[in-house]
Amino acid sequence: MRESVEERHKRLLRIVRERESVRVAELAAELGTSMETARRDVTALADIGRVRRLHGSVAWPTAPLNARDSRLARKAPDPSPSGLLLGMVVPTANYFYQSVIRGAREAATAAGARLLVGITDYHRERDATQIRKMLDAGTNGLLLTPSWSIHGPNEADALQLAELAVATVLVERRIPLGLPGANLDRAASDHAGGASMAVRHLAGLGHRRIALLSRNTHTWPHIRRGYQAAIDTLGLPDDDISSTTDPHGRYGEFDHHAERLTALITSGEIRAALVHDDTDAANLLQWLLAQGVRVPEDFALVCYNDEIAALTDTPMTSVSPANHALGETAVKLLLRRVEDPGVEHSAVEWLPRLQVRKSCGAPESAQVPSH
C-alpha cells in the first residue's frame, strides 16, 4: 500500500526527534524518497514550526542550534532587501499555535524577513535556552510566548525579558503592571470578549443557566473573566464548574468536572454550556449522545476554539480566535519596534468570531459579529 504524505511526515518527525539534527540527504535515504520529496516535506513541516530547517539539515525545534548553524544563520544571504532575521519562541507548533506561526511566517516573508521558530513544549527552563540560541543566531527581534504559569510571570521572569537587548513582542502573554517589562509590545486574542460573546449568544436563545467547563490553561483565566462579566451583566447564576485548584489541568480532574456537568444536564438543571477547548467539547458531545442527551434539542453547546469544531457528528458552534491575524500582527509590531526602537509601545487584541453551527440550536450562519 502506498504511504500517505501524513504517514511519511510522521516517520520524518520521529527520525528528527530521535536524532535532534539530521542532514536532508540522510533523511531522504532513510525515508526511501527522493531528495526533492524530502526537501518538500521538510519545508512543509518547517513552515508550521514542526521542525527547524537550516542549510542542508533539519533539526527538532527544541534542539539547540550548534555552532555551525548559528554561524550560518547569521551569515546566510537573504533574498529580500531587509535582510532581517526574526526569532519566535512558542510552547508548541500544534493546535492553536499552528495558525499563529503560519500568520507570523507569512507576514515576515512579505516584509522580506526570515523567521526562526523554537518550541519549548511548555517547559519553563527551555524559554531561556531558546531565547539564547535565537540571540546567538543573530536575530534582530523576538516574538515570545513564555511558558509561565497560568498566574503569569514572577519578577525574575519579567526581568529576564525586560533586559533583552533586542526588540521583543509578547504573543498571547502580558507582564502585569508593576513588574519590569510591563510596557513591552504585545499581541493577543481577546479571549474574555470571546467568552462573553458566547454567553450572550446562549442567553439570547433563552438559556438562564449557562455552565462553563475548562481545563486550567493559559486561556482559562481570560475565559473565566469574560464569562463572569457576561453573567453578572445579564443577572445569571455563576455555573462555572471548572477546576481552579490544579495549575496543570490534570485530565482526571477535568473528567471529574465533566461528569458533574453531565449530571446537571441529565437532571435538567442546566441546558447550555461553554466548553474549552473544542477537543474536550467533542469528547463531551460524544459522551452525551451515548447517554441519550440530544444536542441541541436537550442541551446547547458552544465550544472555545475552532480547530475541529466543524468536524464532529453534530457540528459545534464555536468561539474562533483570529490566530492567523494574531501572528501577522505580532510580526508587524516587532518590525515597527526594530525599525524605530523609540516608538510608542502598543498592545493589540483580536476579538474572536462566533461561528454558529448546529450544536447551539440557533439557525446556522458563517459568523456572528461581536456585540
Short mmCIF file of C-alpha atoms in Angstrom, two decimals:
data_model
loop_
_atom_site.label_atom_id
_atom_site.label_comp_id
_atom_site.label_asym_id
_atom_site.label_seq_id
_atom_site.Cartn_x
_atom_site.Cartn_y
_atom_site.Cartn_z
CA MET A 1 0.00 0.00 0.00
CA ARG A 2 1.32 3.41 -0.94
CA GLU A 3 2.37 5.53 2.04
CA SER A 4 0.37 8.74 2.54
CA VAL A 5 2.02 12.13 2.98
CA GLU A 6 0.77 12.24 6.59
CA GLU A 7 2.36 8.87 7.35
CA ARG A 8 5.62 9.94 5.75
CA HIS A 9 5.60 13.16 7.79
CA LYS A 10 5.11 11.12 10.97
CA ARG A 11 8.13 8.98 10.11
CA LEU A 12 10.18 12.08 9.32
CA LEU A 13 9.27 13.71 12.63
CA ARG A 14 10.11 10.55 14.55
CA ILE A 15 13.57 10.38 12.95
CA VAL A 16 14.34 14.05 13.59
CA ARG A 17 13.11 13.90 17.16
CA GLU A 18 15.27 10.87 17.95
CA ARG A 19 18.44 12.39 16.44
CA GLU A 20 17.70 16.10 17.12
CA SER A 21 19.52 17.01 13.88
CA VAL A 22 19.97 15.15 10.58
CA ARG A 23 21.08 16.09 7.08
CA VAL A 24 18.33 16.14 4.45
CA ALA A 25 20.31 13.72 2.23
CA GLU A 26 20.46 11.17 5.06
CA LEU A 27 16.79 11.75 5.81
CA ALA A 28 15.80 11.08 2.19
CA ALA A 29 17.77 7.84 2.20
CA GLU A 30 16.17 6.64 5.42
CA LEU A 31 12.68 7.57 4.27
CA GLY A 32 13.27 5.94 0.89
CA THR A 33 12.30 9.08 -1.01
CA SER A 34 13.96 11.40 -3.49
CA MET A 35 15.84 14.48 -2.28
CA GLU A 36 13.13 16.63 -3.85
CA THR A 37 10.41 14.89 -1.85
CA ALA A 38 12.42 15.10 1.37
CA ARG A 39 13.05 18.83 0.84
CA ARG A 40 9.37 19.41 0.14
CA ASP A 41 8.35 17.54 3.30
CA VAL A 42 10.89 19.41 5.42
CA THR A 43 9.72 22.74 4.02
CA ALA A 44 6.07 21.94 4.76
CA LEU A 45 6.85 20.96 8.36
CA ALA A 46 9.25 23.88 8.89
CA ASP A 47 6.61 26.34 7.71
CA ILE A 48 4.41 25.43 10.68
CA GLY A 49 7.28 25.11 13.15
CA ARG A 50 7.28 21.32 13.50
CA VAL A 51 10.98 21.16 12.53
CA ARG A 52 13.77 23.69 12.03
CA ARG A 53 15.40 23.76 8.60
CA LEU A 54 18.84 25.25 8.11
CA HIS A 55 21.44 24.80 5.34
CA GLY A 56 21.00 21.23 4.21
CA SER A 57 19.96 19.85 7.57
CA VAL A 58 16.80 19.63 9.63
CA ALA A 59 16.56 19.80 13.44
CA TRP A 60 13.96 19.25 16.12
CA PRO A 61 12.55 22.67 17.19
CA THR A 62 13.73 22.31 20.80
CA ALA A 63 17.23 21.17 19.84
CA PRO A 64 19.86 23.88 20.43
CA LEU A 65 21.47 25.44 17.38
CA ASN A 66 25.00 24.10 17.04
CA ALA A 67 27.91 26.44 16.41
CA ARG A 68 27.84 25.85 12.65
CA ASP A 69 24.13 26.52 12.30
CA SER A 70 24.31 29.62 14.49
CA ARG A 71 27.15 31.00 12.35
CA LEU A 72 25.40 30.22 9.07
CA ALA A 73 22.10 31.68 10.30
CA ARG A 74 23.89 34.97 10.90
CA LYS A 75 25.73 34.95 7.57
CA ALA A 76 23.19 33.39 5.23
CA PRO A 77 22.15 35.75 2.44
CA ASP A 78 18.54 36.80 2.41
CA PRO A 79 16.79 37.18 -0.95
CA SER A 80 14.87 40.20 0.33
CA PRO A 81 16.07 43.78 0.74
CA SER A 82 15.58 43.85 4.53
CA GLY A 83 17.92 41.00 5.48
CA LEU A 84 16.20 40.80 8.88
CA LEU A 85 16.20 37.62 10.94
CA LEU A 86 13.37 37.25 13.47
CA GLY A 87 13.00 34.65 16.18
CA MET A 88 9.78 33.16 17.52
CA VAL A 89 9.61 31.07 20.70
CA VAL A 90 6.30 29.31 21.36
CA PRO A 91 5.20 26.42 23.61
CA THR A 92 4.03 24.20 20.74
CA ALA A 93 3.60 24.16 16.97
CA ASN A 94 0.33 22.27 17.21
CA TYR A 95 -3.30 23.24 17.60
CA PHE A 96 -3.81 26.95 18.43
CA TYR A 97 -0.24 27.98 17.64
CA GLN A 98 -0.05 26.32 14.23
CA SER A 99 -2.10 29.11 12.63
CA VAL A 100 -0.30 31.77 14.72
CA ILE A 101 3.06 30.55 13.39
CA ARG A 102 1.75 30.44 9.83
CA GLY A 103 0.46 34.01 10.08
CA ALA A 104 3.76 35.19 11.54
CA ARG A 105 5.79 33.45 8.85
CA GLU A 106 3.69 34.88 6.03
CA ALA A 107 3.98 38.39 7.46
CA ALA A 108 7.73 38.02 7.90
CA THR A 109 8.15 36.77 4.33
CA ALA A 110 6.02 39.62 2.99
CA ALA A 111 8.29 42.08 4.80
CA GLY A 112 11.43 40.43 3.44
CA ALA A 113 12.46 38.88 6.76
CA ARG A 114 13.27 35.33 7.78
CA LEU A 115 11.67 33.69 10.80
CA LEU A 116 13.26 31.05 13.04
CA VAL A 117 10.80 29.14 15.24
CA GLY A 118 11.77 27.49 18.54
CA ILE A 119 9.49 25.21 20.56
CA THR A 120 9.63 24.80 24.36
CA ASP A 121 6.96 22.10 24.84
CA TYR A 122 5.71 24.15 27.84
CA HIS A 123 8.96 23.59 29.77
CA ARG A 124 9.81 26.85 31.57
CA GLU A 125 13.55 26.16 31.62
CA ARG A 126 13.58 25.98 27.82
CA ASP A 127 12.43 29.59 27.45
CA ALA A 128 15.87 30.95 28.36
CA THR A 129 17.62 28.29 26.28
CA GLN A 130 15.61 29.03 23.15
CA ILE A 131 15.98 32.80 23.61
CA ARG A 132 19.74 32.46 23.98
CA LYS A 133 20.01 30.32 20.86
CA MET A 134 17.92 32.81 18.89
CA LEU A 135 20.21 35.63 20.00
CA ASP A 136 23.29 33.56 19.14
CA ALA A 137 21.84 33.10 15.65
CA GLY A 138 21.80 36.89 15.24
CA THR A 139 18.07 37.60 15.37
CA ASN A 140 17.07 41.26 15.16
CA GLY A 141 13.93 40.77 17.25
CA LEU A 142 11.93 38.18 19.15
CA LEU A 143 8.30 37.06 19.34
CA LEU A 144 7.85 35.34 22.70
CA THR A 145 5.18 33.18 24.28
CA PRO A 146 6.86 32.16 27.56
CA SER A 147 5.82 29.01 29.41
CA TRP A 148 4.88 30.86 32.59
CA SER A 149 2.28 29.51 34.98
CA ILE A 150 -1.33 30.47 34.26
CA HIS A 151 -0.96 33.09 37.00
CA GLY A 152 1.63 34.97 34.96
CA PRO A 153 5.33 35.73 35.46
CA ASN A 154 7.17 36.37 38.69
CA GLU A 155 9.61 39.27 38.94
CA ALA A 156 12.57 37.16 37.78
CA ASP A 157 10.63 36.00 34.70
CA ALA A 158 9.67 39.56 33.85
CA LEU A 159 13.18 40.91 34.40
CA GLN A 160 14.60 38.31 32.02
CA LEU A 161 12.51 39.72 29.17
CA ALA A 162 12.82 43.37 30.17
CA GLU A 163 16.62 43.15 29.92
CA LEU A 164 16.74 41.63 26.43
CA ALA A 165 18.95 43.64 24.10
CA VAL A 166 16.72 43.17 21.03
CA ALA A 167 13.21 44.26 20.12
CA THR A 168 10.65 41.99 21.80
CA VAL A 169 6.93 41.39 21.35
CA LEU A 170 4.88 39.16 23.64
CA VAL A 171 2.35 36.88 21.94
CA GLU A 172 -0.65 35.71 24.00
CA ARG A 173 1.13 36.84 27.16
CA ARG A 174 1.42 40.04 29.18
CA ILE A 175 3.53 41.24 32.10
CA PRO A 176 1.39 42.76 34.89
CA LEU A 177 1.77 46.40 35.82
CA GLY A 178 4.41 46.95 38.45
CA LEU A 179 6.79 44.32 37.09
CA PRO A 180 9.77 45.02 34.78
CA GLY A 181 8.80 44.85 31.13
CA ALA A 182 5.12 45.65 31.69
CA ASN A 183 5.31 48.07 28.75
CA LEU A 184 6.60 45.52 26.23
CA ASP A 185 4.68 45.45 22.97
CA ARG A 186 2.18 42.60 22.89
CA ALA A 187 -0.40 40.99 20.64
CA ALA A 188 -3.11 38.68 21.94
CA SER A 189 -6.61 37.35 21.45
CA ASP A 190 -9.44 38.92 23.42
CA HIS A 191 -10.46 35.63 25.00
CA ALA A 192 -12.58 37.41 27.61
CA GLY A 193 -14.52 39.11 24.85
CA GLY A 194 -14.96 35.81 23.04
CA ALA A 195 -16.32 34.08 26.14
CA SER A 196 -18.69 36.96 26.84
CA MET A 197 -19.94 36.75 23.26
CA ALA A 198 -20.68 33.04 23.67
CA VAL A 199 -22.62 33.56 26.92
CA ARG A 200 -24.67 36.36 25.41
CA HIS A 201 -25.45 34.21 22.40
CA LEU A 202 -26.73 31.38 24.56
CA ALA A 203 -28.69 33.80 26.75
CA GLY A 204 -30.23 35.24 23.60
CA LEU A 205 -31.52 31.76 22.81
CA GLY A 206 -33.39 31.76 26.13
CA HIS A 207 -30.97 29.95 28.43
CA ARG A 208 -30.91 31.24 32.02
CA ARG A 209 -28.27 28.86 33.38
CA ILE A 210 -25.10 28.55 31.34
CA ALA A 211 -22.26 26.38 32.61
CA LEU A 212 -18.57 26.95 31.98
CA LEU A 213 -16.19 24.00 31.79
CA SER A 214 -12.47 24.41 31.09
CA ARG A 215 -9.11 22.96 31.95
CA ASN A 216 -6.64 25.23 33.74
CA THR A 217 -4.85 26.57 30.68
CA HIS A 218 -3.32 29.97 30.00
CA THR A 219 -6.57 30.86 28.25
CA TRP A 220 -8.84 29.85 31.15
CA PRO A 221 -8.43 32.98 33.35
CA HIS A 222 -9.47 35.19 30.44
CA ILE A 223 -12.41 32.96 29.52
CA ARG A 224 -13.48 32.98 33.16
CA ARG A 225 -13.28 36.79 33.27
CA GLY A 226 -15.44 37.17 30.15
CA TYR A 227 -17.91 34.56 31.38
CA GLN A 228 -18.21 36.29 34.77
CA ALA A 229 -18.70 39.72 33.21
CA ALA A 230 -21.49 38.44 30.95
CA ILE A 231 -23.44 36.54 33.61
CA ASP A 232 -23.15 39.47 36.04
CA THR A 233 -24.50 41.89 33.44
CA LEU A 234 -27.31 39.51 32.45
CA GLY A 235 -28.19 38.60 36.05
CA LEU A 236 -27.47 34.88 35.55
CA PRO A 237 -26.16 32.47 38.20
CA ASP A 238 -22.49 31.51 38.26
CA ASP A 239 -22.31 27.94 36.98
CA ASP A 240 -18.57 27.73 36.41
CA ILE A 241 -17.67 24.16 37.31
CA SER A 242 -14.11 24.32 36.02
CA SER A 243 -11.18 23.24 38.13
CA THR A 244 -9.42 26.13 39.83
CA THR A 245 -7.12 24.13 42.08
CA ASP A 246 -4.84 22.33 39.64
CA PRO A 247 -2.43 24.65 37.76
CA HIS A 248 -1.65 21.89 35.27
CA GLY A 249 -5.25 20.95 34.49
CA ARG A 250 -4.84 17.21 35.09
CA TYR A 251 -7.04 15.14 32.80
CA GLY A 252 -8.53 13.12 35.64
CA GLU A 253 -9.67 16.23 37.45
CA PHE A 254 -11.20 17.68 34.28
CA ASP A 255 -13.06 14.44 33.65
CA HIS A 256 -14.47 14.62 37.18
CA HIS A 257 -15.91 18.06 36.47
CA ALA A 258 -17.23 16.86 33.11
CA GLU A 259 -19.12 14.15 34.99
CA ARG A 260 -20.61 16.82 37.26
CA LEU A 261 -21.76 18.75 34.20
CA THR A 262 -23.27 15.61 32.71
CA ALA A 263 -25.23 15.01 35.93
CA LEU A 264 -26.56 18.57 35.88
CA ILE A 265 -27.59 18.17 32.24
CA THR A 266 -29.37 14.85 32.71
CA SER A 267 -31.19 16.23 35.78
CA GLY A 268 -32.45 19.16 33.70
CA GLU A 269 -30.78 21.82 35.85
CA ILE A 270 -28.50 23.06 33.07
CA ARG A 271 -29.25 23.00 29.37
CA ALA A 272 -26.38 25.07 27.95
CA ALA A 273 -22.62 25.34 28.39
CA LEU A 274 -19.45 26.92 27.08
CA VAL A 275 -16.64 24.33 26.99
CA HIS A 276 -12.93 25.00 26.46
CA ASP A 277 -11.46 23.64 24.29
CA ASP A 278 -13.11 22.13 21.22
CA THR A 279 -11.35 18.78 21.65
CA ASP A 280 -12.82 18.40 25.14
CA ALA A 281 -16.16 19.65 23.85
CA ALA A 282 -16.11 16.99 21.11
CA ASN A 283 -15.46 14.28 23.70
CA LEU A 284 -18.25 15.64 25.90
CA LEU A 285 -20.57 15.70 22.90
CA GLN A 286 -19.95 12.03 22.19
CA TRP A 287 -20.46 11.12 25.85
CA LEU A 288 -23.77 12.99 25.98
CA LEU A 289 -25.04 11.33 22.81
CA ALA A 290 -24.15 7.94 24.31
CA GLN A 291 -26.22 8.89 27.38
CA GLY A 292 -29.21 9.73 25.20
CA VAL A 293 -28.84 13.51 25.58
CA ARG A 294 -29.73 15.12 22.28
CA VAL A 295 -27.73 18.12 21.06
CA PRO A 296 -29.12 20.73 20.56
CA GLU A 297 -32.65 19.56 21.45
CA ASP A 298 -31.82 18.74 25.09
CA PHE A 299 -28.59 20.66 25.50
CA ALA A 300 -26.98 23.63 23.73
CA LEU A 301 -23.21 23.54 23.38
CA VAL A 302 -20.71 26.24 22.42
CA CYS A 303 -17.02 25.37 22.41
CA TYR A 304 -13.99 27.62 22.64
CA ASN A 305 -11.51 27.25 19.73
CA ASP A 306 -12.38 26.17 16.23
CA GLU A 307 -9.79 23.60 15.19
CA ILE A 308 -12.11 20.56 14.98
CA ALA A 309 -15.49 22.06 15.92
CA ALA A 310 -16.94 21.72 12.43
CA LEU A 311 -15.83 18.08 12.07
CA THR A 312 -17.96 16.44 14.78
CA ASP A 313 -21.13 14.46 14.04
CA THR A 314 -23.11 17.42 15.34
CA PRO A 315 -21.08 20.43 14.12
CA MET A 316 -20.33 22.63 17.11
CA THR A 317 -20.89 26.34 17.44
CA SER A 318 -17.52 27.77 18.40
CA VAL A 319 -15.65 30.85 19.53
CA SER A 320 -12.94 31.13 16.89
CA PRO A 321 -9.85 33.21 17.80
CA ALA A 322 -8.16 35.10 14.97
CA ASN A 323 -4.96 33.06 15.20
CA HIS A 324 -3.58 33.86 11.75
CA ALA A 325 -4.18 37.58 12.19
CA LEU A 326 -2.56 37.38 15.62
CA GLY A 327 0.66 36.02 14.12
CA GLU A 328 0.64 38.66 11.39
CA THR A 329 0.07 41.46 13.91
CA ALA A 330 2.85 40.27 16.20
CA VAL A 331 5.37 40.40 13.34
CA LYS A 332 4.21 43.87 12.28
CA LEU A 333 4.60 45.15 15.84
CA LEU A 334 8.07 43.62 16.01
CA LEU A 335 9.18 45.13 12.69
CA ARG A 336 7.86 48.51 13.87
CA ARG A 337 9.97 48.21 17.04
CA VAL A 338 13.06 47.06 15.11
CA GLU A 339 12.81 49.98 12.71
CA ASP A 340 12.25 52.55 15.48
CA PRO A 341 13.27 51.43 18.99
CA GLY A 342 11.84 54.64 20.47
CA VAL A 343 8.34 54.31 19.01
CA GLU A 344 5.40 54.28 21.43
CA HIS A 345 4.59 50.91 22.95
CA SER A 346 1.40 49.20 21.88
CA ALA A 347 -0.93 46.34 22.74
CA VAL A 348 -3.25 44.80 20.14
CA GLU A 349 -6.10 42.38 20.88
CA TRP A 350 -8.11 40.48 18.29
CA LEU A 351 -11.73 39.73 19.12
CA PRO A 352 -12.72 36.16 18.15
CA ARG A 353 -15.69 35.37 15.94
CA LEU A 354 -18.66 33.24 16.89
CA GLN A 355 -19.11 30.52 14.28
CA VAL A 356 -22.74 29.39 14.58
CA ARG A 357 -23.37 25.74 13.81
CA LYS A 358 -25.90 23.10 14.81
CA SER A 359 -24.89 22.40 18.44
CA CYS A 360 -26.37 25.57 19.96
CA GLY A 361 -29.81 25.29 18.36
CA ALA A 362 -29.67 28.63 16.52
CA PRO A 363 -30.03 28.95 12.74
CA GLU A 364 -26.61 28.31 11.22
CA SER A 365 -24.61 31.19 9.78
CA ALA A 366 -21.00 31.80 8.82
CA GLN A 367 -20.29 34.02 11.80
CA VAL A 368 -21.82 36.36 14.34
CA PRO A 369 -20.29 39.84 14.71
CA SER A 370 -19.07 40.96 18.13
CA HIS A 371 -21.54 42.57 20.49
#
